[in-house]
Short mmCIF file of C-alpha atoms in Angstrom, two decimals:
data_model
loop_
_atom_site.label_atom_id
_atom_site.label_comp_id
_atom_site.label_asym_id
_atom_site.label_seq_id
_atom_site.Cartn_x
_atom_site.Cartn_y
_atom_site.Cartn_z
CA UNK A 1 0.00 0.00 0.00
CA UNK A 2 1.35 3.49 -1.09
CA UNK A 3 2.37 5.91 1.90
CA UNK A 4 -0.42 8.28 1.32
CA UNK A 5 -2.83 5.36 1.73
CA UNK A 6 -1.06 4.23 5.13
CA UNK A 7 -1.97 7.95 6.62
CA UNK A 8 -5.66 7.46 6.30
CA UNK A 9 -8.38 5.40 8.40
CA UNK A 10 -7.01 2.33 6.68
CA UNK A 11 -3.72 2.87 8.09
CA UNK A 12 -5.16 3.28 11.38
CA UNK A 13 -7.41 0.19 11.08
CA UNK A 14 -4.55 -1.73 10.16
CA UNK A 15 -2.34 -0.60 13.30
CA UNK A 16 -5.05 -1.12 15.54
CA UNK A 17 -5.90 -4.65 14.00
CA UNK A 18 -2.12 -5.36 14.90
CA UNK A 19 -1.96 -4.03 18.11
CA UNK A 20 -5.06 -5.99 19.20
CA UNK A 21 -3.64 -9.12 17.21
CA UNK A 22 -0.41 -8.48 19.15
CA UNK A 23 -1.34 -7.84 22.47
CA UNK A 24 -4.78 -9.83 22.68
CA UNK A 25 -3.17 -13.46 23.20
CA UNK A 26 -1.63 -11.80 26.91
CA UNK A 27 -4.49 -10.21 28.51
CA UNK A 28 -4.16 -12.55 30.97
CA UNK A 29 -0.98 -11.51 32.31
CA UNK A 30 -0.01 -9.11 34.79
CA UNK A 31 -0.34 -5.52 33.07
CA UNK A 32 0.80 -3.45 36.30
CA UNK A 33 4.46 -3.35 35.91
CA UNK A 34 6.03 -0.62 33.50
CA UNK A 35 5.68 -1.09 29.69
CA UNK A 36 8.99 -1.36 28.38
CA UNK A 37 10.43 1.91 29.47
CA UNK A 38 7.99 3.75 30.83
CA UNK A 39 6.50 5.08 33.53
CA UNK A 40 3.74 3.98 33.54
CA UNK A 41 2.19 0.82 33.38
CA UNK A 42 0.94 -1.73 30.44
CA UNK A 43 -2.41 -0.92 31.44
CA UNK A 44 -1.98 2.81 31.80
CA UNK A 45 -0.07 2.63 28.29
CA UNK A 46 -2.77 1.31 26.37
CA UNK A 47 -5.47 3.56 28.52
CA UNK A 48 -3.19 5.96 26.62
CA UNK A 49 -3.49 4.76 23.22
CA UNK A 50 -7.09 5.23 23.60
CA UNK A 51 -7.07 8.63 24.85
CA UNK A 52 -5.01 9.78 22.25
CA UNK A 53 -6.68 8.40 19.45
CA UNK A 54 -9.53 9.84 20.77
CA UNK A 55 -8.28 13.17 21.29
CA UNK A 56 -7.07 12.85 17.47
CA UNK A 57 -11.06 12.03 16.32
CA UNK A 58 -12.44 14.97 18.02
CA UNK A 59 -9.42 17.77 17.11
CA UNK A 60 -10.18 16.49 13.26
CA UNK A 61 -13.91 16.67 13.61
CA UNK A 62 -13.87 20.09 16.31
CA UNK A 63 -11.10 21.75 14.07
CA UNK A 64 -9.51 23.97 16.79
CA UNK A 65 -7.48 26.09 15.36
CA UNK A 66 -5.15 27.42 19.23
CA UNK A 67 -5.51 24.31 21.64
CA UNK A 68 -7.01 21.10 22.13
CA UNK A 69 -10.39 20.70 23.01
CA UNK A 70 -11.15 20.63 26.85
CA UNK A 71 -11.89 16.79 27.28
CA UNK A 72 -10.54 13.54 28.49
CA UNK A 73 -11.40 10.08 27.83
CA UNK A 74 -11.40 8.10 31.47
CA UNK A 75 -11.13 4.45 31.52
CA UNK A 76 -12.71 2.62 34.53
CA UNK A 77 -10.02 1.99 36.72
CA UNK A 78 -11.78 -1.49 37.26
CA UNK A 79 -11.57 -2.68 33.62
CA UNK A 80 -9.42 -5.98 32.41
CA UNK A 81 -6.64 -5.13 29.73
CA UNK A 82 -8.63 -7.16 27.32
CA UNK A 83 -11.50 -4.56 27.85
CA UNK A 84 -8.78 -1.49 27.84
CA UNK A 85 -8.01 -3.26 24.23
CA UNK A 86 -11.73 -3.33 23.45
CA UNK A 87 -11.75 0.71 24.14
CA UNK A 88 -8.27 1.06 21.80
CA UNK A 89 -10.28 -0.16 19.11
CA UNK A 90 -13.04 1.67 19.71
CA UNK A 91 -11.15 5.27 19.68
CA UNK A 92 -8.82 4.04 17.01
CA UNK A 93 -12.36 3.49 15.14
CA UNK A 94 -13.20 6.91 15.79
CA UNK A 95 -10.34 8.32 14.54
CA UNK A 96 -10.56 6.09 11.00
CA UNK A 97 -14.08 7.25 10.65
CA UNK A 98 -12.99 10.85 11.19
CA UNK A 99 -10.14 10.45 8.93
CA UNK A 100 -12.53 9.18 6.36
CA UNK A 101 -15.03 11.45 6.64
CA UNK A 102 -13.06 15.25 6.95
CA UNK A 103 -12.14 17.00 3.88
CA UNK A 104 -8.57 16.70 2.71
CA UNK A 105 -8.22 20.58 3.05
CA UNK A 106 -9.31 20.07 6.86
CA UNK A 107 -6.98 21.90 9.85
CA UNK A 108 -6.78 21.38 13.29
CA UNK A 109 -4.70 22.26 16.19
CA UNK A 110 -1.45 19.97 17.10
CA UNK A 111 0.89 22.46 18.14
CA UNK A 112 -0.42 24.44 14.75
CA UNK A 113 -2.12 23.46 12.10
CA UNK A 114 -2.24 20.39 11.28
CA UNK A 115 -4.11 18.00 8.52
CA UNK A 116 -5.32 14.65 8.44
CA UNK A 117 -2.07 13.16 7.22
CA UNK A 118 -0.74 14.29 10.05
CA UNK A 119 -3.24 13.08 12.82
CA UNK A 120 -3.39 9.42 10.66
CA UNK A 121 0.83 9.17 11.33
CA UNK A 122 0.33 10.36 14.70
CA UNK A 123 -2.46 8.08 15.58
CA UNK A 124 -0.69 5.02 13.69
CA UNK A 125 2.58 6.23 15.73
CA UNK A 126 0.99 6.05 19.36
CA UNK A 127 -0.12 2.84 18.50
CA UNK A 128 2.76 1.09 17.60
CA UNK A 129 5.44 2.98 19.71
CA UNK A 130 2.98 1.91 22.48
CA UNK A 131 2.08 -1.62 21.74
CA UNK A 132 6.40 -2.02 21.40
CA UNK A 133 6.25 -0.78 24.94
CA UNK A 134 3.54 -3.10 26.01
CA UNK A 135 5.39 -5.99 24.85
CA UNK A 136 8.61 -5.13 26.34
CA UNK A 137 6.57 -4.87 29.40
CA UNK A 138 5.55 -8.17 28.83
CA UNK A 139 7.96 -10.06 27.84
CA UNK A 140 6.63 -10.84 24.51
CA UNK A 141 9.21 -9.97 21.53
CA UNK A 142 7.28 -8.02 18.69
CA UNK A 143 8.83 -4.81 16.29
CA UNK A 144 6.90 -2.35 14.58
CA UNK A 145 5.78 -3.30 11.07
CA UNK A 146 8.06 -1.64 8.39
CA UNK A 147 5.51 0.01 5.85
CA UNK A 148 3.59 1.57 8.48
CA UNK A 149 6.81 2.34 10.30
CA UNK A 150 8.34 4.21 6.59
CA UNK A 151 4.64 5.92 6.34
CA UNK A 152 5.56 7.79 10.15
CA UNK A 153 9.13 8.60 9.42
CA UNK A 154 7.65 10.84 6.42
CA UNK A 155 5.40 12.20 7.75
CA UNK A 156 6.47 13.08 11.21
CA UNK A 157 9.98 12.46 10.95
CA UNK A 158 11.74 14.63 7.67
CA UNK A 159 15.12 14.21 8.85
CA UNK A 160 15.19 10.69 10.08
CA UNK A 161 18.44 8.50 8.52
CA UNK A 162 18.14 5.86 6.54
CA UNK A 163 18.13 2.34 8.13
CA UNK A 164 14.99 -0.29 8.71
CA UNK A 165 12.35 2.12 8.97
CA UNK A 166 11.60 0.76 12.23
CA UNK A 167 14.40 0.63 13.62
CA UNK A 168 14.80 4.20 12.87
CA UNK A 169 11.42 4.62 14.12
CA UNK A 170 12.28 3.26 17.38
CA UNK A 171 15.35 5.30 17.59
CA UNK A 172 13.54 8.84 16.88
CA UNK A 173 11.33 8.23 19.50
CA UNK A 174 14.48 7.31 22.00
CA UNK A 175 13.22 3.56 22.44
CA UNK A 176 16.54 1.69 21.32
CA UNK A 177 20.33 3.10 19.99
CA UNK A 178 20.75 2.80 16.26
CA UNK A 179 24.30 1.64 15.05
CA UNK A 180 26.43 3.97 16.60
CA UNK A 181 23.85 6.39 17.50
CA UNK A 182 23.40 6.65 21.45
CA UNK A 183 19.41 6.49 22.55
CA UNK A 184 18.15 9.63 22.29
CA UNK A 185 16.90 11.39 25.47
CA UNK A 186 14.88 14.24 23.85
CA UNK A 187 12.70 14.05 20.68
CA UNK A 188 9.66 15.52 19.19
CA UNK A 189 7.89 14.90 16.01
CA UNK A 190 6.64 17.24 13.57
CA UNK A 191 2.76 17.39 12.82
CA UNK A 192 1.84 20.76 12.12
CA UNK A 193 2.17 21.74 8.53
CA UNK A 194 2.69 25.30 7.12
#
């Protein structure tokens, strides 16, 4: 699939479907501890996959244009990881349908504008970064897929180096060192477009 197919609702259905592919077979194992090398938990992680594709959804479909919109998406502190999973799918699906529904010339706020390109890379980004960390924190060996893992890198990251894309990936977003290259310690990626 092309790149500028990747950044769309497909792309996100497809990183969701293998996050929940991924991830689904371990529900039943401890999700407290720390997800890979985070602070937080594996449970907390993928609360925050959710959140964030959710808060994706409703910047496309609000279109602020100075901040993001005052709301928060609160998973029941009761809820299994296999439900938490349930609720990743279901704010990754709201972010697809939003991506397939906005117009192409459509802006909203992500530290300035930004367009639905942008919020499909970001959204396919979060999901994969996070599901790495998930495994790690689980023991389970996985990688990020490569296509979806080129799509991000050109999207969000212009001057990554070459290398497996997610590899590279993993690197930008100070996860692993990259032949040679020390782990990075600070990072950002680049959404807004001019």
């Amino acid at each position: 699939m092309p790149t500028e197919e990747r950044l769309t609702g497909r792309g996100i259905r497809d990183a969701i479907d293998e996050s929940t592919r991924t991830l689904g077979p371990y529900t039943d194992r401890d999700w407290t501890g720390p997800a890979g090398g985070l602070d937080w938990s594996c449970w907390a992680t993928a609360a925050h996959i959710a959140h964030d594709l959710l808060g994706y959804a409703t910047q496309l479909t609000g279109r602020p244009d100075t901040a993001y919109l005052p709301l928060d998406l609160r998973v029941r502190p009761d809820a299994t990881p296999a439900q938490v999973l349930v609720v990743v799918a279901a704010c990754g699906g709201l972010l697809a349908a939003a991506l397939d529904t906005v117009p192409a010339h459509t802006r909203a706020w992500h530290w300035g504008p930004c367009d639905p390109p942008g919020f499909a890379a970001m959204g396919i980004a979060e999901t994969l970064l996070h599901t790495y960390d998930i495994t790690g924190g689980l023991g389970v060996a996985w990688r990020p897929p490569a296509a979806p893992s080129a799509a991000v890198l050109g999207r969000l990251f212009p001057d990554a180096p070459a290398g497996d894309p997610a590899d590279v990936l993993l690197w930008m977003t100070g996860r692993i060192a990259l032949a040679g290259r020390p782990r990075r310690t600070d990072w950002t990626w680049r959404a807004a477009v001019g």
